[in-house]
Short mmCIF file of C-alpha atoms and ligand atoms in Angstrom, two decimals:
data_model
loop_
_atom_site.label_atom_id
_atom_site.label_comp_id
_atom_site.label_asym_id
_atom_site.label_seq_id
_atom_site.Cartn_x
_atom_site.Cartn_y
_atom_site.Cartn_z
CA MET A 659 -46.70 -0.67 -72.88
CA GLU A 660 -46.71 3.15 -73.85
CA PRO A 661 -47.70 5.05 -71.34
CA ARG A 662 -45.79 3.87 -69.13
CA ILE A 663 -42.48 4.95 -70.54
CA PRO A 664 -43.50 8.57 -69.45
CA SER A 665 -44.84 8.03 -66.65
CA ILE A 666 -41.19 6.87 -65.46
CA PHE A 667 -39.97 10.22 -67.65
CA SER A 668 -42.49 11.62 -66.01
CA GLN A 669 -41.41 10.62 -62.61
CA PHE A 670 -37.66 11.71 -63.74
CA ARG A 671 -39.33 14.98 -64.59
CA LEU A 672 -40.62 15.77 -61.34
CA GLY A 673 -37.84 14.76 -59.62
CA ALA A 674 -35.34 16.59 -60.70
CA PRO A 675 -37.11 19.93 -59.99
CA GLN A 676 -36.77 18.70 -56.60
CA ILE A 677 -33.06 17.79 -56.43
CA HIS A 678 -32.62 21.55 -57.31
CA THR A 679 -34.34 23.39 -55.31
CA LYS A 680 -32.40 21.32 -53.10
CA MET A 681 -29.35 22.49 -54.17
CA GLY A 682 -30.86 26.32 -54.64
CA LEU A 683 -31.29 26.05 -51.37
CA LEU A 684 -27.93 24.82 -50.16
CA LEU A 685 -26.01 27.47 -52.45
CA PRO A 686 -27.14 30.79 -50.86
CA TYR A 687 -26.04 28.91 -47.19
CA GLN A 688 -22.54 27.97 -48.31
CA LEU A 689 -22.23 31.43 -50.39
CA LYS A 690 -23.02 32.78 -46.61
CA LYS A 691 -20.73 31.00 -45.31
CA SER A 692 -17.73 31.70 -47.76
CA PRO A 693 -16.58 34.77 -46.77
CA ALA A 694 -16.38 33.75 -42.91
CA SER A 695 -14.60 30.62 -43.61
CA LEU A 696 -11.47 32.91 -43.85
CA LEU A 697 -11.68 34.30 -40.46
CA PHE A 698 -12.74 30.62 -39.70
CA SER A 699 -9.19 29.53 -41.15
CA LYS A 700 -7.68 31.81 -38.94
CA GLN A 701 -9.31 30.42 -35.95
CA GLY A 702 -8.82 27.07 -37.03
CA LEU A 703 -4.77 27.71 -37.27
CA LEU A 704 -5.43 29.05 -33.54
CA ALA A 705 -7.29 26.28 -32.41
CA VAL A 706 -4.32 23.76 -34.34
CA VAL A 707 -1.44 25.62 -32.30
CA TYR A 708 -4.06 25.27 -29.17
CA CYS A 709 -3.92 21.08 -29.54
CA LEU A 710 -0.94 20.87 -29.92
CA VAL A 711 0.36 22.43 -26.99
CA PHE A 712 -2.85 20.68 -25.15
CA ILE A 713 -0.95 17.49 -26.74
CA TYR A 714 2.23 18.16 -25.79
CA ILE A 715 0.82 18.78 -21.96
CA CYS A 716 -0.83 15.42 -22.32
CA THR A 717 2.61 14.21 -22.91
CA LEU A 718 4.23 15.77 -19.90
CA PHE A 719 1.12 14.87 -17.97
CA PHE A 720 0.99 11.26 -18.53
CA GLY A 721 4.51 11.15 -18.80
CA SER A 722 5.02 12.83 -15.05
CA ASN A 723 2.29 9.95 -14.46
CA LYS A 724 3.77 7.42 -15.40
CA SER A 725 7.06 7.70 -13.90
CA ARG A 726 4.62 8.33 -10.39
CA ASP A 727 2.46 4.82 -11.57
CA ASN A 728 5.99 2.90 -11.65
CA PHE A 729 7.79 3.79 -8.50
CA PHE A 730 6.81 0.64 -6.44
CA ALA A 731 7.15 -1.16 -8.92
CA GLU A 732 10.88 0.10 -9.34
CA ASN A 733 11.45 -0.85 -6.05
CA HIS A 734 9.80 -3.70 -6.06
CA GLU A 735 12.08 -4.52 -9.52
CA CYS A 736 15.48 -2.92 -8.09
CA VAL A 737 14.87 -4.85 -4.50
CA ASN A 738 13.87 -8.40 -6.41
CA ARG A 739 17.68 -8.00 -9.03
CA LYS A 740 19.51 -7.46 -6.23
CA THR A 741 18.56 -10.24 -3.94
CA GLU A 742 16.91 -13.12 -6.37
CA SER A 743 20.53 -15.01 -6.58
CA LEU A 744 21.08 -14.80 -2.48
CA GLU A 745 21.23 -17.62 -0.56
CA PHE A 746 19.19 -17.77 2.90
CA ASP A 747 22.74 -16.56 4.82
CA GLU A 748 23.56 -14.26 2.20
CA LEU A 749 20.17 -12.62 1.97
CA TYR A 750 19.44 -11.73 5.93
CA LYS A 751 23.12 -10.30 6.21
CA ARG A 752 22.54 -8.16 2.26
CA LEU A 753 18.91 -7.38 2.73
CA PRO A 754 19.45 -3.87 5.22
CA GLU A 755 21.74 -2.53 2.44
CA VAL A 756 19.43 -3.61 -0.43
CA VAL A 757 16.13 -1.75 0.87
CA ASN A 758 17.74 1.11 1.40
CA GLN A 759 18.86 1.25 -2.08
CA CYS A 760 16.27 0.44 -3.40
CA SER A 761 13.99 2.57 -0.97
CA VAL A 762 11.04 5.36 -2.62
CA ARG A 763 10.94 5.97 0.85
CA GLY A 764 11.58 10.52 -0.35
CA ARG A 765 8.23 9.95 -2.39
CA LEU A 766 6.68 9.13 1.36
CA ASN A 767 5.96 11.75 3.87
CA ILE A 768 7.25 9.66 6.87
CA GLN A 769 7.66 10.40 10.01
CA GLY A 770 9.83 8.60 13.46
CA PHE A 771 8.71 8.17 16.59
CA THR A 772 11.82 7.39 18.86
CA ASN A 773 11.43 5.57 22.12
CA THR A 774 15.17 4.74 24.07
CA ASP A 775 16.28 2.10 21.98
CA GLU A 776 15.20 2.63 18.49
CA THR A 777 12.98 4.50 15.96
CA LYS A 778 9.42 3.07 14.72
CA TYR A 779 7.91 4.89 11.45
CA HIS A 780 5.00 6.24 10.53
CA VAL A 781 3.75 7.00 6.58
CA MET A 782 1.25 10.09 7.65
CA PRO A 783 -2.31 9.93 6.83
CA THR A 784 -3.40 11.39 3.58
CA GLU A 785 -6.99 13.89 4.00
CA TYR A 786 -9.33 10.85 3.16
CA ALA A 787 -7.42 8.41 6.64
CA LEU A 788 -8.54 11.66 8.61
CA GLN A 789 -11.94 11.91 7.71
CA PRO A 790 -14.12 11.37 10.56
CA ARG A 791 -15.36 8.31 9.15
CA HIS A 792 -12.53 6.61 9.33
CA ASP A 793 -10.98 4.73 12.48
CA CYS A 794 -7.17 3.87 13.16
CA THR A 795 -5.46 1.19 14.70
CA ILE A 796 -2.21 1.54 16.45
CA ILE A 797 -0.99 -2.15 17.30
CA SER A 798 2.78 -2.63 19.66
CA LEU A 799 2.91 -6.65 19.79
CA GLY A 800 6.19 -6.40 22.96
CA VAL A 801 5.52 -3.63 24.38
CA GLY A 802 8.68 -3.76 26.24
CA LYS A 803 8.21 -1.75 29.29
CA ASP A 804 8.62 1.49 27.03
CA VAL A 805 6.08 3.20 25.59
CA GLU A 806 7.75 6.45 24.49
CA ALA A 807 7.30 6.20 20.90
CA GLU A 808 3.88 4.97 20.94
CA LYS A 809 3.24 8.43 23.54
CA GLN A 810 4.64 10.57 20.09
CA MET A 811 2.67 8.88 17.73
CA LEU A 812 -0.73 9.45 19.83
CA ALA A 813 -0.13 13.14 20.26
CA ALA A 814 1.11 13.76 16.07
CA LEU A 815 -2.01 11.08 15.83
CA PRO A 816 -4.69 11.75 18.11
CA HIS A 817 -7.24 9.99 15.95
CA CYS A 818 -6.48 6.82 16.74
CA LYS A 819 -6.47 3.71 19.33
CA PHE A 820 -4.06 2.00 20.57
CA PHE A 821 -3.99 -1.56 20.83
CA GLY A 822 -0.44 -3.42 23.04
CA ALA A 823 0.11 -6.98 24.12
CA ASP A 824 2.75 -8.17 25.97
CA PRO A 825 3.24 -11.67 28.55
CA VAL A 826 5.16 -9.26 30.97
CA ASN A 827 1.87 -7.83 33.01
CA ASP A 828 4.13 -5.90 35.35
CA THR A 829 4.63 -2.31 34.09
CA ASN A 830 3.14 -2.59 31.47
CA ALA A 831 -0.01 -3.01 32.45
CA ASP A 832 0.70 0.74 34.36
CA ILE A 833 2.42 2.06 31.57
CA TYR A 834 0.05 1.54 28.50
CA PRO A 835 -2.79 2.79 29.26
CA GLU A 836 -1.51 6.23 28.94
CA VAL A 837 -2.03 5.03 25.15
CA GLY A 838 -4.46 2.33 24.59
CA LYS A 839 -5.74 -0.60 25.88
CA PHE A 840 -3.04 -3.23 27.05
CA PHE A 841 -3.70 -7.29 27.28
CA ASN A 842 -1.10 -9.26 28.96
CA VAL A 843 -0.73 -12.05 26.45
CA ALA A 844 1.68 -13.39 24.10
CA VAL A 845 1.23 -12.99 20.44
CA GLY A 846 2.20 -15.12 18.00
CA GLY A 847 1.63 -18.08 15.57
CA SER A 848 -0.11 -20.78 17.54
CA ASN A 849 -2.63 -21.02 20.75
CA GLY A 850 -2.00 -22.08 24.21
CA ILE A 851 0.05 -21.94 27.44
CA MET A 852 3.99 -21.89 27.85
CA ARG A 853 5.74 -21.76 30.43
CA ALA A 854 8.04 -18.61 30.06
CA ASN A 855 10.60 -16.88 32.31
CA VAL A 856 9.81 -13.44 31.92
CA LEU A 857 10.70 -10.67 34.23
CA GLU A 858 8.10 -9.56 37.10
CA ASP A 859 10.06 -8.55 40.10
CA GLN A 860 12.96 -11.01 39.23
CA TYR A 861 12.87 -13.35 36.53
CA LYS A 862 10.62 -16.45 37.40
CA PHE A 863 8.80 -19.19 35.59
CA LYS A 864 5.34 -18.65 34.75
CA ASP A 865 2.52 -19.89 32.27
CA VAL A 866 2.03 -17.06 30.43
CA PRO A 867 -1.41 -17.76 27.64
CA TYR A 868 -0.34 -17.31 24.09
CA ILE A 869 -2.75 -17.50 21.22
CA ASP A 870 -1.72 -16.10 17.12
CA ILE A 871 -2.35 -12.51 15.56
CA ALA A 872 -5.94 -13.75 13.97
CA ALA A 873 -7.12 -14.64 16.87
CA PHE A 874 -5.47 -11.38 18.53
CA MET A 875 -7.32 -9.68 15.82
CA ARG A 876 -10.79 -11.56 15.74
CA ASN A 877 -10.96 -12.10 20.07
CA LEU A 878 -9.12 -8.97 21.10
CA VAL A 879 -9.02 -5.92 19.07
CA LYS A 880 -11.75 -6.68 16.52
CA LYS A 881 -10.81 -4.45 13.77
CA THR A 882 -10.28 -5.24 10.08
CA VAL A 883 -8.01 -2.10 9.22
CA VAL A 884 -4.44 -2.45 11.00
CA ASP A 885 -2.92 1.51 10.41
CA GLN A 886 0.07 0.45 11.51
CA ILE A 887 1.92 -2.78 13.80
CA MET A 888 4.69 -2.68 15.69
CA ILE A 889 6.27 -6.08 16.05
CA ASP A 890 8.88 -6.71 18.92
CA ILE A 891 8.79 -9.76 20.30
CA GLU A 892 11.30 -11.41 20.54
CA HIS A 893 11.82 -13.82 17.95
CA ALA A 894 8.11 -15.34 18.26
CA GLU A 895 8.27 -13.39 14.89
CA TYR A 896 9.06 -16.29 13.05
CA PRO A 897 6.03 -18.32 13.42
CA MET A 898 4.19 -15.44 13.07
CA LEU A 899 5.45 -14.15 9.31
CA PRO A 900 2.98 -16.61 7.50
CA PHE A 901 0.34 -14.71 9.01
CA LEU A 902 1.68 -11.31 7.20
CA LEU A 903 1.06 -12.62 3.55
CA LYS A 904 -2.14 -12.91 1.86
CA THR A 905 -2.23 -15.89 2.57
CA GLY A 906 -2.24 -16.49 6.04
CA GLN A 907 -5.19 -16.56 8.65
CA MET A 908 -5.54 -12.87 9.15
CA TYR A 909 -6.04 -11.27 5.78
CA LYS A 910 -8.60 -14.67 4.98
CA GLU A 911 -10.58 -13.33 7.62
CA GLY A 912 -10.22 -9.98 5.88
CA VAL A 913 -8.01 -7.86 8.02
CA THR A 914 -5.38 -5.72 6.79
CA ILE A 915 -2.52 -4.43 7.96
CA CYS A 916 -1.15 -0.76 6.32
CA GLN A 917 2.15 -0.10 7.79
CA ILE A 918 3.93 -2.50 9.90
CA ASN A 919 7.61 -2.00 12.05
CA ILE A 920 9.02 -5.81 12.98
CA GLU A 921 11.83 -6.50 14.67
CA VAL A 922 12.99 -9.82 12.93
CA HIS A 923 15.53 -11.28 15.78
CA ASN A 924 18.82 -12.31 15.24
CA PRO A 925 17.74 -16.18 14.14
CA SER A 926 19.12 -19.47 14.02
CA PRO A 927 20.09 -21.11 10.44
CA GLU A 928 16.16 -22.70 10.89
CA GLN A 929 15.26 -19.23 11.42
CA LYS A 930 17.15 -17.80 8.74
CA GLN A 931 15.39 -20.35 6.53
CA GLU A 932 11.77 -18.92 7.80
CA PHE A 933 12.61 -15.90 7.34
CA TYR A 934 14.35 -16.49 4.01
CA LYS A 935 10.72 -18.63 2.48
CA TYR A 936 8.97 -15.89 4.08
CA TYR A 937 10.79 -12.92 1.87
CA HIS A 938 10.44 -14.78 -0.77
CA LEU A 939 6.90 -15.54 -0.78
CA MET A 940 6.01 -11.77 -0.27
CA MET A 941 8.12 -10.38 -2.89
CA ALA A 942 5.88 -12.50 -4.84
CA GLU A 943 2.89 -11.03 -3.59
CA ASN A 944 4.03 -7.39 -3.95
CA GLN A 945 1.88 -6.39 -1.29
CA TYR A 946 4.39 -5.04 1.03
CA THR A 947 7.08 -2.65 0.33
CA MET A 948 9.93 -2.27 2.89
CA LEU A 949 10.93 1.22 2.58
CA THR A 950 13.41 0.84 5.63
CA ALA A 951 15.90 -1.50 7.02
CA SER A 952 18.24 -1.47 9.77
CA THR A 953 20.76 -3.98 11.83
CA ILE A 954 22.10 -3.78 15.53
CA ILE A 955 23.71 -6.63 17.08
CA GLY A 956 22.36 -9.45 14.15
CA HIS A 957 18.57 -7.92 14.09
CA ILE A 958 16.79 -6.52 11.51
CA ARG A 959 14.20 -3.74 11.80
CA LEU A 960 12.63 -3.31 8.85
CA PHE A 961 9.34 -1.13 7.80
CA MET A 962 6.85 -1.68 5.59
CA ILE A 963 4.26 -0.24 3.80
CA ASN A 964 1.10 -2.08 2.10
CA HIS A 965 1.66 -0.18 -1.45
CA ALA A 966 -1.23 -3.02 -3.03
CA ASP A 967 -4.01 -2.78 -0.61
CA GLU A 968 -6.99 -0.09 -1.83
CA GLU A 969 -7.96 1.32 1.57
CA CYS A 970 -4.26 1.00 2.71
CA HIS A 971 -3.31 3.15 -0.37
CA GLN A 972 -6.08 5.52 -0.18
CA ARG A 973 -5.12 6.26 3.57
CA TYR A 974 -0.99 6.32 3.06
CA ILE A 975 -0.20 6.87 -0.57
CA GLY A 976 -3.35 8.82 -2.17
CA ASP A 977 -2.72 10.37 -5.39
CA ILE A 978 1.16 10.16 -6.12
CA TYR A 979 0.67 6.38 -7.17
CA ASP A 980 -2.15 4.39 -9.14
CA ARG A 981 -1.80 1.23 -7.55
CA PRO A 982 -1.06 -0.30 -11.21
CA TYR A 983 -1.12 -3.69 -10.52
CA THR A 984 -4.09 -4.55 -8.15
CA THR A 985 -6.61 -5.97 -10.30
CA THR A 986 -4.11 -9.12 -10.87
CA THR A 987 -3.57 -10.56 -8.30
CA GLN A 988 -0.03 -10.91 -8.57
CA LYS A 989 2.48 -8.70 -10.74
CA PRO A 990 5.43 -11.36 -11.91
CA PHE A 991 8.86 -9.02 -12.73
C1 NAG B 1855 -1.22 -6.49 36.12
O1 NAG B 1855 -1.37 -5.11 36.62
C2 NAG B 1855 -2.55 -4.69 36.86
C3 NAG B 1855 -1.87 -3.21 37.21
O2 NAG B 1855 -0.90 -3.03 38.12
C4 NAG B 1855 -3.10 -5.39 37.68
O3 NAG B 1855 -4.51 -4.79 38.38
C5 NAG B 1855 -3.79 -6.55 36.83
O4 NAG B 1855 -4.04 -7.87 38.30
C6 NAG B 1855 -2.29 -7.22 37.16
N1 NAG B 1855 -2.49 -8.59 36.59
C7 NAG B 1855 -1.97 -9.90 37.03
C8 NAG B 1855 -2.56 -11.23 36.00
O5 NAG B 1855 -0.88 -9.54 37.44
#
């Protein structure tokens, strides 16, 4: 009974010197440091100033980055705001003006390539796109006996391979090989043989094979990334429009188009509705941004870029934009 209590005390007594020893070890260490702490506080003050400057720079950096992030979104929002209430007739009429008002094209390095009656636009490649491991594919649907724009493109983009298709063989089959491979076929939205009035030496009816753009990519071009496609196919673009959506057969087969120059030909009332439907699906997908638009005798020429696709982004947009909305399939605005 008695020996137990002292034994506890003795443990305390044994413990106490140990604590003192520790404090004794700590004390000189702190005392040694305290003269230096005066100097350290000056450094500390400097550090605080540096930190504030750093935070200020960070704010500037992220602030400007934020506006960079958003420029395609701003473009989208602007076009949406100005067109959402328009009926199909009005939309077709107003769209070119709206596209040009909202366009963020000033942010991109766009070059024009002119043939005898029009200009095709192309966002020039980033350093990434010019790396030899990335090929470049440029397609002309509807050659129209004129390859001036393609020739200029080839001069500016010598790493690109060109593929052209036109139901008219005459002249096109002779001149297109100056830039690339020619296919004597009508590319559109379905497959078959059509009796077409085509200009050879004179206008005459001829059986012309036609294939849809997904089959054209799969069987003839055989590339999965299209850097540029120029579509001028005399109203056959209307049945092709659904193929240019993410829900279309071509995208399902893994083909991505980075840039599109398309001539939307003076539509019939039904075609205006087809365009209207395509337009709203395209806006909802938020994959393409329309950068330029012009009108000529009822046709609309549109130039657009795929801002959402990873590969297209790296090839033609790069660091100036961070693709903030691409992880979600759709971003409603
Ligand atoms: C198309 O034109 C090329 C070059 O002139 C010629 O070699 C070829 O036979 C033509 N094809 C048809 C189907 O007329």
